[in-house]
XYZ file of C-alpha atoms in Angstrom:
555
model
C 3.177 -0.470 20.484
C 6.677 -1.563 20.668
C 7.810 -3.742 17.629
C 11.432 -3.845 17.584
C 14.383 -3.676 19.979
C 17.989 -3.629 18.041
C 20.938 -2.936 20.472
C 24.427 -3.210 19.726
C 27.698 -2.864 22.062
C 25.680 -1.527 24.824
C 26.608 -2.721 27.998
C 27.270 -6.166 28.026
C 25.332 -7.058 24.687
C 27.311 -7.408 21.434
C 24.117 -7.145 19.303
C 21.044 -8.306 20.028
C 17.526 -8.151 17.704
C 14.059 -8.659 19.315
C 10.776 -8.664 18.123
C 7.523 -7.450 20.513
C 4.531 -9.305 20.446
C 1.401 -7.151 21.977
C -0.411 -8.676 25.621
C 1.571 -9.412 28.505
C 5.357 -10.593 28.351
C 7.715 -11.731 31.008
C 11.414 -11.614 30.987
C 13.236 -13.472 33.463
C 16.669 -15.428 34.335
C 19.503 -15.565 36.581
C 20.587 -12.648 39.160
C 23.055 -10.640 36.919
C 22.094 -11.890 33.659
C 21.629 -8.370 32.166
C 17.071 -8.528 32.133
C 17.500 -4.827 33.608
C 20.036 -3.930 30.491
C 17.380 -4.299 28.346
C 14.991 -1.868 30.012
C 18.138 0.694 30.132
C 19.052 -0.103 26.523
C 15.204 1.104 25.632
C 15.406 4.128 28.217
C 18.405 4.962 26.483
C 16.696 5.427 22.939
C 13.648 7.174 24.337
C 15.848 9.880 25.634
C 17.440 9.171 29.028
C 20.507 10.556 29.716
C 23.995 8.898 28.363
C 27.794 8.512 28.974
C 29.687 6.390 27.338
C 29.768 4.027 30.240
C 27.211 2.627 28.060
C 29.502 1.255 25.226
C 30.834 -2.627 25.551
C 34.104 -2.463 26.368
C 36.324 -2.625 23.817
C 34.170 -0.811 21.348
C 33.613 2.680 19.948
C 30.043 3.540 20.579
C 26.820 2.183 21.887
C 23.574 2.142 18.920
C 20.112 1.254 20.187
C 17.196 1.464 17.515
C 13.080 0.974 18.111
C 10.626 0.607 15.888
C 6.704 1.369 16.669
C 3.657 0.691 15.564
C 2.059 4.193 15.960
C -1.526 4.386 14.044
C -3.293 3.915 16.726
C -1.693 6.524 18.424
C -3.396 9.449 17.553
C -1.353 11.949 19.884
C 2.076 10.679 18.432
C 0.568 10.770 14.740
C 0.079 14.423 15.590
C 3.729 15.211 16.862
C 4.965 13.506 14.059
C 3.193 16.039 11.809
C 3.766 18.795 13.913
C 7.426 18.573 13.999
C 7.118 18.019 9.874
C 8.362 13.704 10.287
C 6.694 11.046 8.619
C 4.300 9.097 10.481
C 2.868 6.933 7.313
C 5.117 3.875 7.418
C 5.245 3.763 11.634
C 8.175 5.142 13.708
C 11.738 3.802 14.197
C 14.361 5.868 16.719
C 17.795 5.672 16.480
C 20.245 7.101 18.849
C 23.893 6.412 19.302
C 27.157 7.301 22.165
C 30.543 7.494 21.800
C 33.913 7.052 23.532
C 33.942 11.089 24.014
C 30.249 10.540 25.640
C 28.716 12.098 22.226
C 25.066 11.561 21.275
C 23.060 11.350 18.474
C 19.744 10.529 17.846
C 17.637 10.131 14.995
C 13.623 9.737 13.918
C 12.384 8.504 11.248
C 15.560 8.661 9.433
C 15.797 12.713 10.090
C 18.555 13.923 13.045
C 16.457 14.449 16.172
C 17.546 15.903 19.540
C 17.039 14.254 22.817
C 14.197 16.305 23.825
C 12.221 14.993 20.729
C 12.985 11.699 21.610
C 11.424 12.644 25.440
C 8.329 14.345 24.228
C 7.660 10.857 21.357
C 8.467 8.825 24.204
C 6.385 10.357 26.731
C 3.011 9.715 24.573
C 4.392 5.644 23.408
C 6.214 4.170 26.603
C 5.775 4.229 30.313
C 9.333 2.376 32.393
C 7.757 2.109 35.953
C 10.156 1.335 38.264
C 12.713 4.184 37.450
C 12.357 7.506 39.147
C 14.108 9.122 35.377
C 11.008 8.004 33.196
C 7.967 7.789 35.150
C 5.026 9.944 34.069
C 3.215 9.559 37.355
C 6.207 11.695 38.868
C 5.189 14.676 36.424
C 2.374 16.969 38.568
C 1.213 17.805 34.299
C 0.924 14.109 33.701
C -1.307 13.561 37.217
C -3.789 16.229 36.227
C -3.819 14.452 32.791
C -4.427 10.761 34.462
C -6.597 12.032 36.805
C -8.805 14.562 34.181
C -8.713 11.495 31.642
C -10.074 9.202 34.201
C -13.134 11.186 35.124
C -13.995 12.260 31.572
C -13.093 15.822 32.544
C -10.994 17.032 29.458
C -13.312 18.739 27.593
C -14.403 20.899 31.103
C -10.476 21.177 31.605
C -9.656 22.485 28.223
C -12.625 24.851 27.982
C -11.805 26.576 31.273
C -7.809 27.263 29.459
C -9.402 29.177 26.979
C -11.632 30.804 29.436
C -8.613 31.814 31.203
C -6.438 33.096 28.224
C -9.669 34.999 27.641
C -9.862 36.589 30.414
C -5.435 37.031 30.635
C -5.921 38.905 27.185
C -8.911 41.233 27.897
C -7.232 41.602 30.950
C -3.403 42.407 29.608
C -5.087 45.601 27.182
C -7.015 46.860 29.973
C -3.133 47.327 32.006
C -1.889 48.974 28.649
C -4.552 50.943 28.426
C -4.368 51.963 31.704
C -1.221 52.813 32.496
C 0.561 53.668 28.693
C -2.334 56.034 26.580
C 0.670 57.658 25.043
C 2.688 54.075 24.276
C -0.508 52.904 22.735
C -1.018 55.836 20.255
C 2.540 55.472 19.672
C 1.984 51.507 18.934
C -1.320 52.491 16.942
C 0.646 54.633 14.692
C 3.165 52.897 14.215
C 0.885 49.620 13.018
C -0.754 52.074 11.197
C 2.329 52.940 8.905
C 3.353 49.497 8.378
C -0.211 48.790 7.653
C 0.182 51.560 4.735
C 3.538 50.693 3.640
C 2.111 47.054 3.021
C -0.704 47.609 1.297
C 0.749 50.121 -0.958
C 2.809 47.367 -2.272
C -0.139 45.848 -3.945
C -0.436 47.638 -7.589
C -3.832 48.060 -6.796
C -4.442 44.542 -4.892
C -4.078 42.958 -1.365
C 0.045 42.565 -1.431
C 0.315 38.342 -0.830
C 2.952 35.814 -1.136
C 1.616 34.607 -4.688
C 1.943 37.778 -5.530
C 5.510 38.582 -4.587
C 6.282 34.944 -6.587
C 4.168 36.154 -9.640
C 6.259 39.730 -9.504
C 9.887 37.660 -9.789
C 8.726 35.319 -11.922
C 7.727 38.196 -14.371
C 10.837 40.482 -13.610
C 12.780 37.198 -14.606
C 10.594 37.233 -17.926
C 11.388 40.560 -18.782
C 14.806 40.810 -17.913
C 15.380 37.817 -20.241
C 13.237 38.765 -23.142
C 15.883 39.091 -25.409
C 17.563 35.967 -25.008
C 14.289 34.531 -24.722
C 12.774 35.397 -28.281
C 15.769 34.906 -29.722
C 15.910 31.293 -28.115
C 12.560 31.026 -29.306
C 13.495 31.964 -33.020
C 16.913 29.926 -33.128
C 14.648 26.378 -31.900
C 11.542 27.155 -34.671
C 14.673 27.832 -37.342
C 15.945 24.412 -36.467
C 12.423 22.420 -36.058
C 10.555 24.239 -38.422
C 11.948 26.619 -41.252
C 13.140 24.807 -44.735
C 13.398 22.067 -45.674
C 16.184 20.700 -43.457
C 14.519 21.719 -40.527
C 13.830 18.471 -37.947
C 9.895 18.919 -38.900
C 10.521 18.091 -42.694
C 12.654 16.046 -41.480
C 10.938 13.580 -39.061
C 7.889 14.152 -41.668
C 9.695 12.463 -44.500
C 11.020 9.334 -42.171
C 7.390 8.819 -41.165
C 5.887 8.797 -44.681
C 8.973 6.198 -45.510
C 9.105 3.665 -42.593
C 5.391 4.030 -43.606
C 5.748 2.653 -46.530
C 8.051 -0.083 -45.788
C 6.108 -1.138 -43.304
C 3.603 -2.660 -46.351
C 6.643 -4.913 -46.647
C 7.665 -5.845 -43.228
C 5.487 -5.615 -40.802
C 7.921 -5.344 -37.726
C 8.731 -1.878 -39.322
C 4.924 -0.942 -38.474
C 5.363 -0.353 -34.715
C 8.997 1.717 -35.414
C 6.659 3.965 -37.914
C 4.111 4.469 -35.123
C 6.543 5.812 -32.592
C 7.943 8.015 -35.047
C 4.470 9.440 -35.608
C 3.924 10.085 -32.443
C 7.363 11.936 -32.194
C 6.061 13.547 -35.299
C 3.002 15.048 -33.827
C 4.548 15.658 -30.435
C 7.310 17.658 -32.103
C 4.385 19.701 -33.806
C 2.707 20.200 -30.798
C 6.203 22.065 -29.742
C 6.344 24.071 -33.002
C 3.053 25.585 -32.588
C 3.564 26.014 -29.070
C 6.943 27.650 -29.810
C 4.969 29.990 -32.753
C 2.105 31.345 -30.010
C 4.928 32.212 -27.670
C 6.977 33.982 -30.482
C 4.275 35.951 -31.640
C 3.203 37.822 -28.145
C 6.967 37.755 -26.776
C 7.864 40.975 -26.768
C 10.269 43.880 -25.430
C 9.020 46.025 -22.739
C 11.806 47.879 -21.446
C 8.659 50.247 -19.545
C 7.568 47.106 -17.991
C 10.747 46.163 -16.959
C 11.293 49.547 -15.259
C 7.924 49.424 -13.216
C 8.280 45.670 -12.618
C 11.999 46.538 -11.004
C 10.505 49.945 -9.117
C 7.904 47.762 -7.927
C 10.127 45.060 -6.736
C 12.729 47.718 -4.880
C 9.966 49.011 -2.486
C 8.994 45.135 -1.763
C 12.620 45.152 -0.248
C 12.842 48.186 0.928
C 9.924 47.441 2.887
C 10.442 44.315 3.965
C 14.712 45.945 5.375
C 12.614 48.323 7.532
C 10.682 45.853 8.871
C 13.455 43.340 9.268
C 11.275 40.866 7.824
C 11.820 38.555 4.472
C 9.637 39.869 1.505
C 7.064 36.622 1.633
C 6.922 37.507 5.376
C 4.800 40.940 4.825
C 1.768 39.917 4.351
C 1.659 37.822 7.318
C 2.598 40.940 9.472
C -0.108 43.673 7.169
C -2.759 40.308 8.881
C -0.916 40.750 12.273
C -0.758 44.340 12.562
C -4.793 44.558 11.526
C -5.411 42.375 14.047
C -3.505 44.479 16.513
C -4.919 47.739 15.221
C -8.459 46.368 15.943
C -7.653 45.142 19.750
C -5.914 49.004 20.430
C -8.975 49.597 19.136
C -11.025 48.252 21.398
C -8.027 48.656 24.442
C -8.907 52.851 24.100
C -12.398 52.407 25.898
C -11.229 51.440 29.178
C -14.877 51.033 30.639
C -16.112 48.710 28.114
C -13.141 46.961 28.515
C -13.010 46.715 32.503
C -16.498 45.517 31.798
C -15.599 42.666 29.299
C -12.796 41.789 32.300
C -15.245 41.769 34.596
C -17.078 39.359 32.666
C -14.073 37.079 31.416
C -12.959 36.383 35.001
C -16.811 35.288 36.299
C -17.091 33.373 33.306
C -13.544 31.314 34.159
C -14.565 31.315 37.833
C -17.576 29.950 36.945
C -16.275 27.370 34.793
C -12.947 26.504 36.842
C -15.243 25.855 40.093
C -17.240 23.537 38.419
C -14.480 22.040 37.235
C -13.159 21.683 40.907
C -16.592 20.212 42.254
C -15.601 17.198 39.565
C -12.221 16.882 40.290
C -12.733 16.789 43.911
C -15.254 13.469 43.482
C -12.877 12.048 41.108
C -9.492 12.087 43.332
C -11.739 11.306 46.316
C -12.903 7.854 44.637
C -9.535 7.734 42.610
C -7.740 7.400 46.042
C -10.252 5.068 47.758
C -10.205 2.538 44.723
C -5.906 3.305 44.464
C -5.597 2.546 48.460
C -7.799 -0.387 48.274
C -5.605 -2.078 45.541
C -2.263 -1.055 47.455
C -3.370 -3.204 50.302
C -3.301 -6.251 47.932
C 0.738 -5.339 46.499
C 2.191 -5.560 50.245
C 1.500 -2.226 50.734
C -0.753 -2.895 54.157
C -1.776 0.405 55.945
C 0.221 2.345 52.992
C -2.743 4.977 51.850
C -2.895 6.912 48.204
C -4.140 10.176 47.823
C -4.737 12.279 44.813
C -4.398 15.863 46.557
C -6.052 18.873 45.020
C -3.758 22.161 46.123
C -5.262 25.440 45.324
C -3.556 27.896 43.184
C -3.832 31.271 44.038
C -6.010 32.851 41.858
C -5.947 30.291 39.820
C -4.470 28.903 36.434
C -4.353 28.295 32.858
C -5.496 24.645 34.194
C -8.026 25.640 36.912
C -7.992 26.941 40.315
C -5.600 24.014 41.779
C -2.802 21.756 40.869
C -2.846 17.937 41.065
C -0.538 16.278 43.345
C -0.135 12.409 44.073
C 0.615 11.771 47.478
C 1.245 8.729 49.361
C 1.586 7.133 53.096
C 4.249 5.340 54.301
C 3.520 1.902 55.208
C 3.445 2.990 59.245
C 1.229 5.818 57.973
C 1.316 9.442 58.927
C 0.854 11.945 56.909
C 1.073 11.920 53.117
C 3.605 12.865 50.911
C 4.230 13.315 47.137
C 4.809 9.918 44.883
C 7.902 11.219 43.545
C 10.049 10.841 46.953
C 8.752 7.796 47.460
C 12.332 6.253 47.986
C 11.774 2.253 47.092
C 11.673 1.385 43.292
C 10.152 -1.571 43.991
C 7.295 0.417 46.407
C 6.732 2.889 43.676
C 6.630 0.265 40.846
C 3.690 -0.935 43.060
C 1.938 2.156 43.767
C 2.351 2.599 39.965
C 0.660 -0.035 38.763
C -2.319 0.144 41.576
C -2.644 3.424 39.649
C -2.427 1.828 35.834
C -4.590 -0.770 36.822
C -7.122 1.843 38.143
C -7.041 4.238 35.579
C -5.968 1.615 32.651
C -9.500 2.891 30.759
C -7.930 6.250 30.707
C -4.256 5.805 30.003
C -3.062 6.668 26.118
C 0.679 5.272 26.621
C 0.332 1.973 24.934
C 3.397 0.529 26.254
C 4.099 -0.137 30.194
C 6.931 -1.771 31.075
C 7.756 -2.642 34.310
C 11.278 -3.320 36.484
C 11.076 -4.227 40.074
C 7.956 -4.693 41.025
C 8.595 -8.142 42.723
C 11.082 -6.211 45.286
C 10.410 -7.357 48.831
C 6.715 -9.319 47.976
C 5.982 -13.700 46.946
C 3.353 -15.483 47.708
C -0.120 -14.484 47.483
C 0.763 -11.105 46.979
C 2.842 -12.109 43.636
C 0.102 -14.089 42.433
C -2.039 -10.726 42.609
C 0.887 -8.880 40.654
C 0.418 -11.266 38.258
C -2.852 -10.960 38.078
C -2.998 -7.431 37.632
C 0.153 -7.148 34.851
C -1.791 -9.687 32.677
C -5.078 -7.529 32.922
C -3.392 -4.254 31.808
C -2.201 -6.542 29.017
C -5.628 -7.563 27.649
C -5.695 -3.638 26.039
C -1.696 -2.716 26.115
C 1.330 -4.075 25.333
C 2.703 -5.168 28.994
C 6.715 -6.605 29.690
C 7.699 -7.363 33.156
C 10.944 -7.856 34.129
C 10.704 -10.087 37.000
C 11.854 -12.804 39.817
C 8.738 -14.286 40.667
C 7.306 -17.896 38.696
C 4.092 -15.961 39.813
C 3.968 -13.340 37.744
C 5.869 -15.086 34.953
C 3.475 -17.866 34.389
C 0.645 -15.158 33.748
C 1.896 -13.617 30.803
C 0.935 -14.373 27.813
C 5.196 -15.084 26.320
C 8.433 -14.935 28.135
C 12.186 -14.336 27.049
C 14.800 -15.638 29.210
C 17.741 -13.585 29.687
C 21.102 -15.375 30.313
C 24.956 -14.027 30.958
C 27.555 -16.031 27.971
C 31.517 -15.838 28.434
C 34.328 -16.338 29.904
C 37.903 -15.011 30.892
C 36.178 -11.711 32.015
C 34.312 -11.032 28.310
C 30.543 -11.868 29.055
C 27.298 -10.581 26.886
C 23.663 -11.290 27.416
C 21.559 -13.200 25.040
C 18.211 -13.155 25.230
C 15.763 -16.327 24.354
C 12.213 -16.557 23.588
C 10.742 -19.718 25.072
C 8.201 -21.987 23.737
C 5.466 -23.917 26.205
C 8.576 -26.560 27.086
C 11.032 -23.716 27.599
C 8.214 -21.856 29.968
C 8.203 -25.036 31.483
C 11.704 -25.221 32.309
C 12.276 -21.652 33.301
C 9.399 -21.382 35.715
C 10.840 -24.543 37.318
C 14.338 -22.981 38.003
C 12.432 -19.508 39.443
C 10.225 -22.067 41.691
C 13.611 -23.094 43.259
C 15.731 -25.756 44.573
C 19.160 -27.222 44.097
C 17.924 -29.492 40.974
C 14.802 -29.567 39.352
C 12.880 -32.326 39.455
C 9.705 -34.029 38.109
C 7.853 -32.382 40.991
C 8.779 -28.868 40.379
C 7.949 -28.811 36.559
C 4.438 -30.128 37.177
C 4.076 -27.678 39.258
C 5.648 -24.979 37.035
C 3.106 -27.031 34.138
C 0.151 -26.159 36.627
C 1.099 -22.163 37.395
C 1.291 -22.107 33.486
C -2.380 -24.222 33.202
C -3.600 -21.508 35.629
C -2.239 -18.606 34.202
């Protein structure tokens, strides 16, 4: 979930630090107190676009920083490894505009580009209420939702693999087919790399160890000489005469040894120089054992350097780096053994045959279950629109069929939605109202909350055009998605606010034209007071705050 907001010179905020708390959160205040700032200021570092009509006036560049809580968040753990980041201590990102309209961004401390900050983003925070950053727009992220919600991922991922199967059988059948001659061409030219590579071997399987093991020794030999005579000139030194460091260090332990009978505090010196004594023997007879098989071996040498010459000349006609061979002698095995097979084009047409029933088979089934899914994920969707001022409007999750189907079965997932007058449907994303597609949002979230992974929802607008009952019902619904998500709500309505579970008030500070927004978390007197001013009126008076006390009793 979302821990920590830091913004500075963004907008019309100087600098401004919050801390998250998980559950349901409300902000609210004045028309034009800068509540929607915030939302843009966290758009911003997830990856939205940016211009420096971002930065305060006056100032050189706009910084907004967030910090995560992501263990729980198994797919964001595993982008964080994938891209190499470090997802042990949580994740913090960091992204910054200029005067020149410049960005950077940052993850985890490591420079990030904005389409790493989109892909993070899209698996820890969904903004409803913006067309920009709304998963539900994406048709991928509605066959997601809707897959998720009828436990149909595992179906949905087995028949991908039954269609790649069937692509790949498929693809060497056309080669084999039409290019017999390209293929023995390919064949023998696999075949001579194949050779080349494992001829590079001395007698075993060629391997990356192995080309480190075969520098590491031609480094050895080409440095014997200095080497042994290193060797020699440090045992000469330590160990040879009398006035060598051994004899040395021997007699100043037998002294301070015998001193030490007269002062004790001379006792613990002797010990330390003991154990230098025997460490610095330990090196001695380590340094003996290597002088005694260090030799020349100027015919080693030569076969070590002969050997390492065809490594490189190998690895410049393959265009490849040296360590990179014996991933390609694997590769071009692998690719040997499918021509292989790709030269009998019977068995093959066969095995295509039988790849395309067996993803028929599984993407029809898969079909059957997606077809019962949208049709109840619609009904339950259309039923909870009628609740959000959305009378007669009428959700539909629409299953269009792909022509000979996909990688993800044999149709595509569309959302689709009435107009309030009805008519016919059309797709969520041209739904023109951001407060009318906040709503249809969340009577999707609120449906399909068991299935969601984004842990954050935020959402902006969703009190456009609705009070009353209906707000109560918003309210309602916010603070249930917040029982098992983190939930803030930027919003108008003493409704909604009194449900959640803490509230920030946003407010607009300045004068002579220089204003910035400061935000304030309220305690059960400042809820008090705030939900009073939303509830209305010229003043408030004893009247309105027990009533704002009772929304809050309720709530």
């Amino acid at each position: 979930m979302l821990q920590h907001l830091a913004i500075r010179d963004f907008i019309i905020v100087d600098r401004l630090e919050l801390d998250f708390a998980a559950g349901f959160g409300a902000l609210t205040g004045e028309t034009g107190a800068g509540k929607s700032i915030l939302v843009d200021a966290l758009a911003f570092v997830l990856g939205e676009r940016a211009d420096a009509g971002l930065i305060r006036g006056g100032c050189e560049r706009a910084e907004v920083a967030a910090a995560f809580d992501v263990a729980a968040v198994a797919g964001a753990v595993a982008w964080l490894r994938e891209q190499e980041l470090d997802a042990d201590d949580g994740l913090i990102l960091r992204r910054t505009v200029d005067a020149g309209g410049r960005s950077r961004a940052w993850i985890n401390g490591a420079p990030a580009t904005v389409q790493q900050l989109r892909e993070i983003s899209e698996r820890l925070v969904d903004i409803h209420g913006q067309h920009a950053h709304q998963s539900l727009l994406r048709g991928d992220a509605q066959r997601g939702l809707l897959d998720a919600h009828a436990g149909l991922d595992g179906q949905a991922a087995e028949v991908g693999r039954a269609w790649r199967r069937w692509r790949e059988t498929q693809a060497l059948l056309d080669a084999a087919a039409d290019g017999a001659e390209a293929l023995q061409r390919e064949r023998e030219e696999l075949l001579w790399q194949v050779q080349e590579i494992e001829g590079l071997g001395d007698g075993e399987p060629f391997s990356a160890t192995g080309w480190e093991a075969l520098n590491a020794e031609h480094r050895r030999l080409g440095h014997a000489a200095g080497l042994i005579e290193g060797v020699q000139f440090a045992l000469a030194l330590l160990a040879d005469g009398d006035a060598a460091a051994e004899s040395q260090v021997d007699g100043v332990a037998a002294r301070l040894d015998g001193l030490a009978e007269y002062d004790p505090a001379l006792a613990e010196v002797a010990l330390l120089v003991q154990s230098a004594q025997a460490e610095l023997a330990e090196a001695v007879s380590a340094l003996r054992r290597y002088a005694d098989r260090a030799e020349l071996d100027p015919g080693r040498l030569i076969e070590v350097e002969r050997r390492l010459e065809a490594v490189l000349a190998c690895a410049r006609k393959l265009r490849l780096a040296p360590e990179a061979l014996p991933e390609r002698l694997v590769e071009a095995r692998a690719r040997l053994a499918a021509l292989g097979e790709a030269s009998d084009t019977a068995a093959l047409a066969e095995r295509v045959a039988a790849a395309r029933q067996a993803y028929e088979r599984l993407a029809g089934k898969l079909s059957t279950a997606r077809g019962k899914a949208a049709k109840k994920l619609s009904e339950e969707v259309s039923r909870l629109m009628q609740q959000l001022a959305l009378a007669g409007g009428r959700f539909e999750a629409a299953l269009l069929p792909v022509a000979g189907g996909g990688v993800h079965g044999l149709e595509q997932v569309e959302f689709r939605v009435a107009g309030l007058a009805g008519g016919e449907t059309r797709p969520l994303a041209k739904v023109a109202s951001g407060g009318e597609l906040s709503r249809i949002s969340l009577a999707i979230q609120v449906v399909t909350s068991r299935a969601a992974a984004v842990p954050t929802l935020i959402f902006d607008e969703v009190d456009v055009g609705i009070g009353g009952g209906v707000a109560e019902v918003v309210g309602r619904l916010l603070a249930e998605l917040g029982r098992d998500r983190q939930v803030l709500c930027v919003t108008h309505l003493p409704q909604v606010a009194a449900r959640a579970a803490w509230q920030w008030q946003v407010a607009k500070e300045g004068a002579g034209g220089r204003f910035t927004s400061r935000v304030t978390p309220l305690d059960a007197g400042g809820r008090i007071e705030e939900i009073a001013r939303m509830l209305g009126g010229v003043e408030i008076t004893a009247i309105t705050r027990q009533h704002a006390r009772e929304m809050l009793d309720a709530g």
